[in-house]
Coordinates of C-alpha atoms and ligand atoms in Angstrom, one line a residue:
M1 CA 31.8 -2.1 -22.1
T2 CA 34.3 -1.3 -24.8
S3 CA 36.0 1.3 -22.4
D4 CA 35.8 -1.2 -19.4
M5 CA 37.2 -4.0 -21.5
K6 CA 40.2 -1.5 -22.9
T7 CA 40.5 -0.4 -19.2
A8 CA 40.7 -4.5 -18.3
G9 CA 43.7 -4.8 -21.0
L10 CA 45.6 -2.2 -20.0
A11 CA 45.7 -3.0 -16.3
L12 CA 46.1 -6.9 -17.1
T13 CA 49.9 -5.9 -17.5
L14 CA 49.8 -4.3 -14.3
V15 CA 48.4 -7.4 -12.7
F16 CA 51.2 -9.6 -14.0
A17 CA 53.8 -7.0 -13.0
G18 CA 52.3 -7.3 -9.3
L19 CA 52.1 -11.0 -9.8
I20 CA 55.8 -11.5 -10.6
A21 CA 56.4 -9.0 -7.7
A22 CA 54.6 -10.7 -5.6
A23 CA 55.9 -14.0 -6.2
S24 CA 59.4 -13.2 -5.7
A25 CA 58.7 -11.3 -2.4
S26 CA 57.0 -14.9 -1.1
A27 CA 60.1 -16.3 -1.8
E28 CA 62.4 -14.0 -0.2
T29 CA 60.5 -13.7 2.6
S30 CA 59.0 -17.0 4.2
Q31 CA 56.6 -15.1 6.3
G32 CA 53.0 -16.1 4.5
D33 CA 51.8 -17.1 1.2
H34 CA 50.6 -14.1 -1.3
R35 CA 50.5 -15.6 -4.2
E36 CA 47.3 -15.4 -6.3
P37 CA 45.3 -19.1 -7.3
D38 CA 46.9 -20.9 -9.9
A39 CA 46.0 -21.1 -13.2
A40 CA 46.2 -24.8 -13.5
V41 CA 44.0 -25.3 -10.3
L42 CA 41.1 -22.9 -12.0
S43 CA 41.3 -24.8 -14.7
R44 CA 40.8 -28.0 -12.5
I45 CA 37.6 -26.7 -11.1
R46 CA 36.4 -25.6 -14.2
S47 CA 36.6 -29.2 -15.3
T48 CA 35.3 -31.2 -12.4
A49 CA 31.9 -28.6 -12.3
M50 CA 31.5 -29.2 -16.1
S51 CA 31.9 -33.3 -15.4
S52 CA 29.6 -33.7 -12.4
D53 CA 26.0 -34.0 -12.5
W54 CA 25.5 -33.5 -8.8
A55 CA 23.7 -29.9 -9.5
W56 CA 21.2 -31.3 -12.0
D57 CA 20.3 -34.4 -9.9
E58 CA 19.4 -31.8 -7.1
L59 CA 17.4 -29.7 -9.6
E60 CA 15.5 -32.7 -10.4
T61 CA 14.9 -33.4 -6.6
L62 CA 14.1 -30.1 -6.1
T63 CA 11.1 -29.4 -8.7
D64 CA 10.3 -33.2 -9.9
T65 CA 9.8 -34.5 -6.2
I66 CA 9.0 -31.4 -3.6
G67 CA 7.7 -29.2 -6.6
P68 CA 6.9 -25.3 -6.0
R69 CA 8.2 -23.5 -3.1
L70 CA 6.0 -20.7 -2.1
S71 CA 7.1 -18.7 1.2
G72 CA 5.4 -20.7 4.3
S73 CA 4.5 -23.5 2.0
P74 CA 5.5 -27.8 3.4
Q75 CA 7.4 -27.9 -0.2
L76 CA 9.6 -24.7 0.7
S77 CA 10.5 -26.8 4.4
A78 CA 11.2 -30.2 2.4
A79 CA 14.0 -28.3 0.3
I80 CA 15.3 -26.5 3.3
D81 CA 15.4 -30.0 4.9
R82 CA 16.6 -31.1 1.9
F83 CA 19.5 -29.0 1.1
A84 CA 20.6 -29.2 4.7
H85 CA 21.3 -32.8 4.3
D86 CA 22.8 -32.9 1.1
L87 CA 25.2 -30.0 2.2
R88 CA 26.5 -32.0 5.4
A89 CA 26.7 -35.1 3.4
L90 CA 29.4 -33.1 1.7
G91 CA 31.1 -32.3 5.0
A92 CA 29.9 -28.7 4.7
E93 CA 29.2 -27.2 8.3
V94 CA 25.4 -26.5 7.7
T95 CA 23.5 -24.4 9.9
L96 CA 19.8 -23.2 9.5
Q97 CA 19.4 -19.2 10.3
P98 CA 15.6 -18.8 11.4
S99 CA 13.8 -15.9 9.5
K100 CA 9.7 -15.5 9.6
V101 CA 8.3 -15.2 6.0
D102 CA 5.1 -14.4 4.6
H103 CA 2.5 -16.9 4.2
W104 CA 0.2 -16.2 1.5
V105 CA -2.2 -19.0 -0.2
R106 CA -3.2 -18.7 -4.0
G107 CA -6.9 -20.7 -3.7
E108 CA -8.7 -20.4 -7.2
S109 CA -9.2 -17.2 -9.4
Q110 CA -11.5 -16.9 -12.2
A111 CA -12.6 -14.7 -14.5
E112 CA -15.4 -14.2 -17.2
L113 CA -16.9 -11.2 -19.5
V114 CA -20.4 -10.7 -18.8
G115 CA -21.0 -8.0 -20.9
Y116 CA -19.6 -6.1 -23.5
P117 CA -20.5 -4.8 -27.2
G118 CA -22.5 -7.2 -29.7
Q119 CA -22.4 -10.1 -26.8
P120 CA -25.1 -12.9 -27.7
P121 CA -27.5 -13.9 -25.4
G122 CA -26.4 -16.1 -23.1
V123 CA -22.9 -16.0 -23.9
T124 CA -19.9 -15.1 -21.5
Q125 CA -16.1 -15.4 -22.2
R126 CA -13.7 -17.1 -20.0
L127 CA -10.6 -15.6 -19.2
H128 CA -6.9 -16.5 -18.1
L129 CA -5.4 -15.1 -15.5
T130 CA -3.9 -15.7 -11.8
S131 CA -3.4 -13.7 -8.3
L132 CA -0.8 -11.9 -7.5
G133 CA 1.1 -12.4 -4.2
G134 CA -0.5 -10.3 -1.8
S135 CA -3.6 -10.0 -3.3
S136 CA -7.1 -10.3 -1.1
A137 CA -10.3 -12.4 -1.9
T138 CA -13.3 -11.5 -3.4
A139 CA -16.6 -12.1 -2.0
A140 CA -17.2 -15.8 -1.9
G141 CA -19.6 -15.4 -4.8
G142 CA -17.1 -13.2 -6.7
I143 CA -17.5 -9.4 -7.7
E144 CA -18.8 -8.1 -11.1
A145 CA -17.8 -4.5 -12.1
N146 CA -16.7 -2.5 -15.4
V147 CA -13.2 -2.4 -16.6
I148 CA -11.3 0.5 -17.2
V149 CA -8.3 0.0 -19.0
V150 CA -5.4 2.6 -18.5
R151 CA -1.9 2.6 -19.7
D152 CA 0.5 4.0 -16.8
F153 CA -0.3 6.0 -13.1
G154 CA -1.1 9.3 -15.0
D155 CA -3.8 7.7 -16.9
L156 CA -5.1 6.0 -13.8
H157 CA -5.1 9.3 -12.4
A158 CA -6.8 11.0 -15.2
H159 CA -9.5 8.3 -14.9
A160 CA -10.0 8.6 -10.9
T161 CA -13.4 9.1 -10.9
E162 CA -14.4 5.9 -13.6
A163 CA -12.0 4.1 -11.4
R164 CA -13.8 4.0 -8.4
G165 CA -16.1 0.6 -7.9
A166 CA -14.2 -0.7 -10.9
I167 CA -11.9 -3.4 -11.9
V168 CA -8.8 -1.4 -13.1
L169 CA -6.6 -3.1 -15.5
F170 CA -3.0 -2.1 -16.2
D171 CA -1.8 -2.4 -19.7
A172 CA 2.2 -2.0 -19.7
R173 CA 3.2 -4.0 -22.2
F174 CA 6.3 -6.3 -21.8
D175 CA 8.8 -5.1 -24.2
Q176 CA 10.1 -8.3 -26.1
G177 CA 11.9 -6.7 -28.7
L178 CA 14.0 -5.0 -25.8
A179 CA 14.7 -8.6 -24.4
D180 CA 15.7 -10.0 -27.6
S181 CA 18.5 -7.0 -27.8
G182 CA 20.0 -8.7 -24.6
Q183 CA 17.8 -6.0 -22.1
A184 CA 15.7 -8.4 -20.0
G185 CA 16.0 -7.0 -17.3
P186 CA 15.0 -3.2 -18.0
A187 CA 12.0 -4.6 -20.4
Y188 CA 11.0 -6.5 -16.8
G189 CA 11.5 -3.4 -15.1
Q190 CA 9.3 -1.0 -16.9
A191 CA 6.5 -3.6 -16.7
V192 CA 6.9 -4.7 -13.4
Q193 CA 6.0 -2.1 -11.8
Y194 CA 2.8 -1.8 -12.6
R195 CA 2.2 -4.9 -11.3
G196 CA 4.3 -4.3 -8.1
K197 CA 2.5 -0.3 -7.6
G198 CA -0.5 -0.6 -9.5
P199 CA -3.3 -2.5 -7.3
S200 CA -1.8 -0.1 -4.7
E201 CA -2.7 2.8 -6.7
A202 CA -6.1 1.8 -8.0
A203 CA -7.0 0.6 -4.2
S204 CA -6.2 4.4 -3.1
L205 CA -9.0 5.3 -5.8
G206 CA -11.7 3.2 -4.6
A207 CA -10.8 0.5 -7.5
A208 CA -13.0 -3.0 -6.5
A209 CA -10.1 -5.1 -8.2
A210 CA -6.7 -4.6 -10.3
L211 CA -5.6 -6.5 -13.0
V212 CA -2.1 -6.1 -15.0
R213 CA -1.4 -7.2 -18.3
S214 CA 1.1 -10.1 -17.5
V215 CA 4.6 -9.3 -17.5
G216 CA 6.6 -11.7 -19.7
G217 CA 7.2 -12.6 -23.6
A218 CA 5.3 -15.7 -23.7
D219 CA 2.4 -15.9 -26.2
Y220 CA 0.5 -19.2 -25.0
R221 CA -2.0 -17.4 -22.6
L222 CA -0.2 -18.0 -19.8
P223 CA -0.8 -15.3 -16.9
H224 CA 2.5 -14.6 -14.7
T225 CA 2.2 -14.3 -11.2
G226 CA 4.4 -11.9 -8.9
L227 CA 4.2 -10.1 -5.7
T228 CA 2.4 -6.8 -5.5
Q229 CA 3.3 -4.4 -2.8
W230 CA 0.7 -2.1 -0.7
S231 CA 1.1 0.8 1.0
D232 CA 1.2 1.0 5.2
H233 CA -2.4 0.2 6.1
Q234 CA -3.8 -0.2 3.3
A235 CA -6.8 -2.9 3.1
P236 CA -5.5 -4.9 -0.2
I237 CA -7.7 -5.6 -2.8
P238 CA -8.1 -8.8 -5.4
A239 CA -5.4 -7.9 -7.3
A240 CA -4.6 -10.7 -10.4
A241 CA -2.2 -10.5 -13.7
L242 CA -4.2 -11.1 -17.0
S243 CA -2.8 -13.3 -19.6
S244 CA -1.4 -10.9 -22.4
E245 CA -3.7 -12.3 -25.1
D246 CA -7.1 -11.4 -22.8
T247 CA -5.8 -8.1 -22.5
D248 CA -5.8 -7.7 -26.1
L249 CA -9.3 -9.1 -26.1
I250 CA -10.6 -6.4 -23.7
L251 CA -8.7 -3.9 -25.3
R252 CA -10.5 -4.7 -28.7
L253 CA -13.4 -5.0 -26.9
A254 CA -13.3 -1.6 -24.6
A255 CA -12.6 0.3 -27.9
R256 CA -16.3 -0.6 -28.8
G257 CA -18.5 -0.1 -25.4
P258 CA -18.3 -0.9 -21.8
V259 CA -17.1 -4.2 -20.9
R260 CA -18.1 -5.7 -17.7
M261 CA -16.5 -8.6 -15.8
R262 CA -17.1 -11.2 -12.6
L263 CA -14.4 -11.7 -10.8
L264 CA -13.0 -14.5 -8.3
V265 CA -10.6 -14.3 -6.2
E266 CA -9.6 -16.7 -3.0
A267 CA -6.4 -16.0 -1.9
Q268 CA -5.7 -15.4 1.6
T269 CA -3.2 -13.8 3.9
L270 CA -2.2 -16.1 6.9
P271 CA 0.3 -15.2 9.8
D272 CA 3.6 -15.3 9.6
A273 CA 5.6 -18.6 9.2
D274 CA 8.7 -20.0 10.4
S275 CA 11.5 -20.3 7.6
F276 CA 15.2 -20.5 7.6
N277 CA 18.1 -19.9 5.4
V278 CA 20.0 -22.9 4.2
I279 CA 24.0 -21.7 5.4
A280 CA 26.8 -24.3 4.8
D281 CA 30.4 -23.3 5.4
W282 CA 33.3 -24.7 3.6
P283 CA 36.0 -23.7 5.6
G284 CA 38.9 -21.6 4.6
Y285 CA 42.3 -23.0 5.8
E286 CA 43.9 -19.2 6.4
S287 CA 40.8 -17.2 7.2
P288 CA 38.0 -19.2 8.2
N289 CA 36.1 -16.2 9.5
E290 CA 36.4 -14.4 6.2
Y291 CA 33.8 -15.4 4.1
V292 CA 33.0 -15.3 0.2
V293 CA 29.3 -15.6 0.0
V294 CA 27.6 -17.8 -3.2
S295 CA 24.1 -18.0 -3.2
G296 CA 20.6 -18.6 -4.7
H297 CA 17.1 -18.6 -3.5
L298 CA 15.6 -21.5 -2.5
D299 CA 11.8 -20.2 -2.3
S300 CA 9.9 -19.8 -6.0
W301 CA 6.6 -19.3 -7.0
D302 CA 3.6 -21.7 -7.1
L303 CA 2.3 -22.1 -10.6
G304 CA 5.5 -24.1 -11.9
T305 CA 7.8 -26.0 -10.1
G306 CA 10.4 -23.1 -10.2
A307 CA 13.0 -24.7 -12.4
T308 CA 14.7 -21.1 -13.4
D309 CA 13.2 -19.3 -10.6
D310 CA 15.4 -19.9 -9.0
G311 CA 16.0 -23.6 -8.9
V312 CA 18.9 -23.3 -11.4
G313 CA 20.6 -20.7 -9.4
V314 CA 20.4 -22.2 -6.0
V315 CA 21.5 -25.7 -7.3
A316 CA 24.4 -24.0 -9.2
A317 CA 25.8 -22.2 -5.9
A318 CA 25.7 -25.3 -3.9
G319 CA 27.2 -27.1 -6.6
V320 CA 30.4 -25.0 -5.9
I321 CA 30.6 -26.7 -2.5
Q322 CA 30.5 -30.0 -4.2
A323 CA 33.1 -29.3 -6.9
L324 CA 35.3 -28.4 -4.1
Q325 CA 34.6 -31.3 -1.9
H326 CA 35.4 -33.4 -5.2
L327 CA 38.9 -31.7 -5.7
K328 CA 39.1 -32.0 -1.7
L329 CA 40.1 -28.1 -2.2
H330 CA 39.8 -25.4 0.2
A331 CA 40.6 -21.5 -0.2
R332 CA 42.2 -19.2 1.8
R333 CA 38.7 -18.2 3.1
T334 CA 35.7 -19.6 3.9
I335 CA 33.0 -20.2 1.0
R336 CA 29.5 -19.6 2.5
F337 CA 26.8 -21.0 0.4
I338 CA 23.5 -19.3 1.0
G339 CA 20.2 -20.7 0.0
W340 CA 17.9 -17.6 0.6
T341 CA 14.2 -18.1 1.7
D342 CA 11.6 -15.3 1.3
E343 CA 13.1 -14.1 -2.1
E344 CA 9.9 -13.9 -4.1
F345 CA 8.0 -12.3 -0.9
G346 CA 10.0 -9.9 -0.4
G347 CA 13.6 -11.1 0.7
R348 CA 12.8 -11.5 4.6
G349 CA 15.9 -13.9 4.6
A350 CA 18.1 -11.8 3.0
D351 CA 17.2 -9.2 5.6
T352 CA 17.4 -11.7 8.1
Y353 CA 21.0 -12.3 7.3
F354 CA 22.2 -8.8 6.9
T355 CA 20.9 -7.9 10.3
S356 CA 23.0 -11.1 11.6
V357 CA 26.1 -10.0 9.9
G358 CA 26.2 -6.7 11.8
P359 CA 29.6 -5.2 12.4
A360 CA 31.2 -8.4 10.7
I361 CA 30.0 -7.4 7.4
S362 CA 33.9 -6.3 7.1
D363 CA 34.7 -10.1 7.0
H364 CA 32.5 -10.4 3.7
C365 CA 35.0 -10.3 1.0
A366 CA 32.3 -10.6 -1.8
A367 CA 28.9 -12.0 -2.4
I368 CA 27.5 -13.9 -5.5
E369 CA 24.1 -14.7 -6.4
S370 CA 22.3 -16.4 -9.1
D371 CA 18.7 -15.7 -10.2
A372 CA 18.7 -14.8 -13.7
G373 CA 17.6 -17.9 -15.0
A374 CA 18.9 -20.8 -16.9
G375 CA 20.4 -19.5 -20.2
R376 CA 23.8 -19.8 -21.4
P377 CA 26.0 -17.9 -19.2
V378 CA 28.2 -16.0 -21.0
G379 CA 30.4 -14.4 -18.6
L380 CA 30.3 -12.4 -15.2
L381 CA 28.1 -9.6 -14.0
A382 CA 30.8 -7.6 -11.2
A383 CA 29.5 -4.8 -9.2
V384 CA 33.3 -4.0 -8.6
P385 CA 35.5 -0.3 -9.3
K386 CA 36.6 -0.3 -12.6
E387 CA 40.2 -0.6 -11.0
S388 CA 39.2 -3.8 -10.2
L389 CA 38.4 -5.4 -13.5
A390 CA 42.0 -6.5 -14.3
A391 CA 42.0 -8.4 -11.5
L392 CA 39.4 -10.3 -12.4
R393 CA 41.1 -11.9 -15.8
P394 CA 42.6 -15.0 -14.5
V395 CA 38.5 -15.9 -13.9
T396 CA 37.5 -15.5 -17.5
D397 CA 40.5 -17.0 -18.6
A398 CA 39.9 -19.9 -16.6
L399 CA 36.0 -19.9 -18.3
A400 CA 37.4 -19.7 -22.1
P401 CA 36.6 -23.4 -22.8
V402 CA 33.0 -22.9 -21.3
G403 CA 32.6 -19.6 -23.4
A404 CA 31.9 -17.3 -20.2
T405 CA 34.5 -14.7 -21.0
V406 CA 32.8 -11.3 -20.9
I407 CA 32.7 -9.6 -17.5
L408 CA 30.1 -6.7 -17.8
R409 CA 30.5 -4.1 -14.6
Q410 CA 27.5 -3.0 -13.1
D411 CA 26.8 -0.1 -10.5
R412 CA 23.7 -1.5 -9.1
A413 CA 22.7 -4.7 -7.3
V414 CA 23.1 -7.8 -9.2
G415 CA 21.0 -9.6 -7.2
T416 CA 17.9 -9.2 -4.9
D417 CA 19.3 -11.1 -1.7
I418 CA 23.0 -9.9 -1.7
A419 CA 21.7 -6.0 -2.0
P420 CA 21.6 -5.5 1.3
L421 CA 25.6 -6.6 1.6
Q422 CA 26.3 -4.9 -1.9
A423 CA 24.8 -1.2 -0.3
A424 CA 27.1 -2.2 2.3
G425 CA 30.3 -2.4 0.6
V426 CA 30.7 -5.7 -0.4
P427 CA 31.5 -6.5 -3.8
G428 CA 28.8 -8.1 -5.9
F429 CA 28.5 -10.7 -8.7
A430 CA 26.1 -12.9 -10.8
P431 CA 26.6 -15.2 -13.3
F432 CA 26.1 -13.1 -16.8
V433 CA 23.0 -15.3 -18.6
D434 CA 21.5 -15.0 -22.0
T435 CA 18.0 -13.8 -20.7
R436 CA 16.1 -13.6 -24.1
R437 CA 13.9 -16.2 -23.0
Y438 CA 13.6 -16.1 -19.7
F439 CA 10.3 -14.2 -18.9
D440 CA 8.7 -16.6 -21.5
Y441 CA 8.6 -19.0 -17.9
H442 CA 9.2 -16.8 -15.5
H443 CA 6.4 -17.1 -12.5
T444 CA 4.2 -19.0 -14.7
A445 CA 3.3 -22.6 -15.0
A446 CA 5.9 -23.1 -17.3
D447 CA 9.0 -22.5 -15.4
T448 CA 9.8 -26.3 -15.2
L449 CA 12.7 -28.4 -15.5
D450 CA 12.6 -29.4 -19.3
K451 CA 13.6 -25.6 -19.3
V452 CA 16.7 -26.2 -18.2
D453 CA 19.8 -27.4 -20.5
P454 CA 22.4 -29.4 -18.2
H455 CA 25.2 -28.3 -20.2
Y456 CA 24.0 -24.5 -19.1
L457 CA 23.6 -25.6 -15.8
Q458 CA 27.4 -27.0 -15.8
S459 CA 28.1 -24.0 -17.1
Q460 CA 26.9 -21.9 -14.3
V461 CA 28.4 -24.1 -11.6
A462 CA 31.6 -24.0 -13.4
A463 CA 31.4 -20.0 -13.3
M464 CA 30.7 -19.2 -9.6
S465 CA 33.3 -22.4 -8.5
V466 CA 35.8 -20.8 -10.6
L467 CA 35.0 -17.0 -9.1
A468 CA 34.2 -18.1 -5.5
Y469 CA 37.4 -20.0 -4.9
F470 CA 39.3 -17.0 -6.9
L471 CA 38.3 -14.5 -4.7
A472 CA 38.1 -16.9 -1.4
D473 CA 41.8 -17.9 -2.1
R474 CA 43.6 -14.3 -3.5
P475 CA 46.2 -12.5 -0.7
D476 CA 43.3 -9.6 -0.4
C477 CA 39.9 -8.8 -1.3
L478 CA 39.1 -6.9 -3.8
P479 CA 37.9 -3.0 -2.9
R480 CA 34.6 -2.6 -1.3
Y481 CA 31.8 -1.0 -3.5
P482 CA 28.7 0.0 -2.0
I483 CA 25.9 0.8 -4.5
K484 CA 22.7 2.4 -4.1
S485 CA 20.1 -0.1 -2.0
E486 CA 17.1 -0.5 -4.7
R487 CA 15.4 -2.2 -1.5
Ligands
ZN501 ZN1 14.3 -15.5 -8.5

C-alpha cells in the first residue's frame, strides 16, 4: 500500500499537468469535450448521496417487507419486481435479463448426540446446526453414525477407513484475530474451503454425512450457512454447518472416546427456477453504448434477511441512479446498475450477463460491485494497473469529507459477480469497507436490518456514486486490467 500511495503522489503531478494540457487543448479546438469531471460536481454528488434516505428505504423494504431472498424463492422474485419498479420510477431504462437459477429448499435440520463417554442414562444433547446449500436429505427418520473429527483434507485422507459410514466433522476455525487485523477476507477464505469442498471429499470416501465448523466470528451458537459444491456426477450427501460451540463440545467429548450422533436433514434440490438480473441504465449523453457497471446481488441466504449480504450492496448500487436522478445529471457514458441474481448459489446471473455481453465487452469501461457488508467505507478497492492510481485522485478528494480516502490496489477479482468481466480485462472496483465484524452475521439468522448503520450506507452510496460518475464521465476509460479468474 505504501509504495502504491507514493506512486499515486508522484503521478498526481502528472495528472494535473495533463489536466491543464487537456483544458487548453479543448479551448483551442471546438471539437469535442475533453475535460475531466469537475471537482465541484463530484462534491455535489457526494452531498446528495449523504443527504438521501432512498437507499435506506429500499433496504427496509427488501429486508423487512420482502425478507430472505434465496435463489428460486418467491421473495427473490418479489425483490426483482420491486427493484425494477423503483428504478423505472426514477426514469432509468430497466430490462429484466432472464437467467435460470438453482432451486434448493432447506427444510428442517436437527442433530443430537446420542452416545458419548460418561453419558448419563436417558440423556442426549441437542446441537445447533443448519444445512449447507446443495445438501441432500437424510432418510426421513434421520441417520445415526459415529462422528470423526478432522482438521483438514490431509487429516481426512489419513482417516479414510473410519470416514466410511461416519459423520465427518471438519474442524477449521475462522481466525477472528486475522479478521481483527483487517484481513477478514483471507480469514474467511482459509476456513470456507472446507465448507465448499469438505462434504464432497467426505462423500468420495463413503461418509454418511459431513459437518463443518461454522465459518464466522460469532460466538452466539449461531450456525452460518453457505454453499457446498459437489464434483460432476457425484451424489450429494447430507451436509451442514455446526455451531462453533457445538464443534468444541464434540472435540472435548471425542478426546475421551467415541461420539455418536443422530442427524436429520430435510434439504432438497428442485428443478432450476426462472429468475432475472435487474439491469437499469442511466444513459450517457455522449457514448450511451459504453458502460460503467455498478452492482450488488439481489439474492441472499434464507436464515436472516440478507441485510448486510448483500442488501446493503445492492441498494447502495441502485442509490447511484437515485443520486444522479436527483441532480438531473448524466455522464458521458451510460451508468448501468445491475442487481445480480443467484450470487450465493454460484453466480449464474453473472454468467448469464457475461455471456450476453459477448464482443461488447470492449464497451464496458469499468465495473463496480459492493458485496462486503455494511461496515464503514474507508475507501475503494481498485483492480487497476499501478499507473492508473493517480487518475483516481479526484474521487478520493471528493470522498474525503466521508473519510473514504484510501485506494487499495488489487490484482484479483474484487467481487464475485464482476469477476468474469474483470477476467476479460474490465477494471474492477469495490467499496473498501471495514469487515472486522462482517463474518459475525454473514450467512446467519442475525443478518438483519439492525446491523446496518444508515450513515455508513449513505457513505457507500456516496463512494459508489462519485466513482461511477467519475469513471463514466472521463474522456477515456482506464487501461484494461485482466485478472486471473477465480471462478
Ligand atoms: Zn454476498
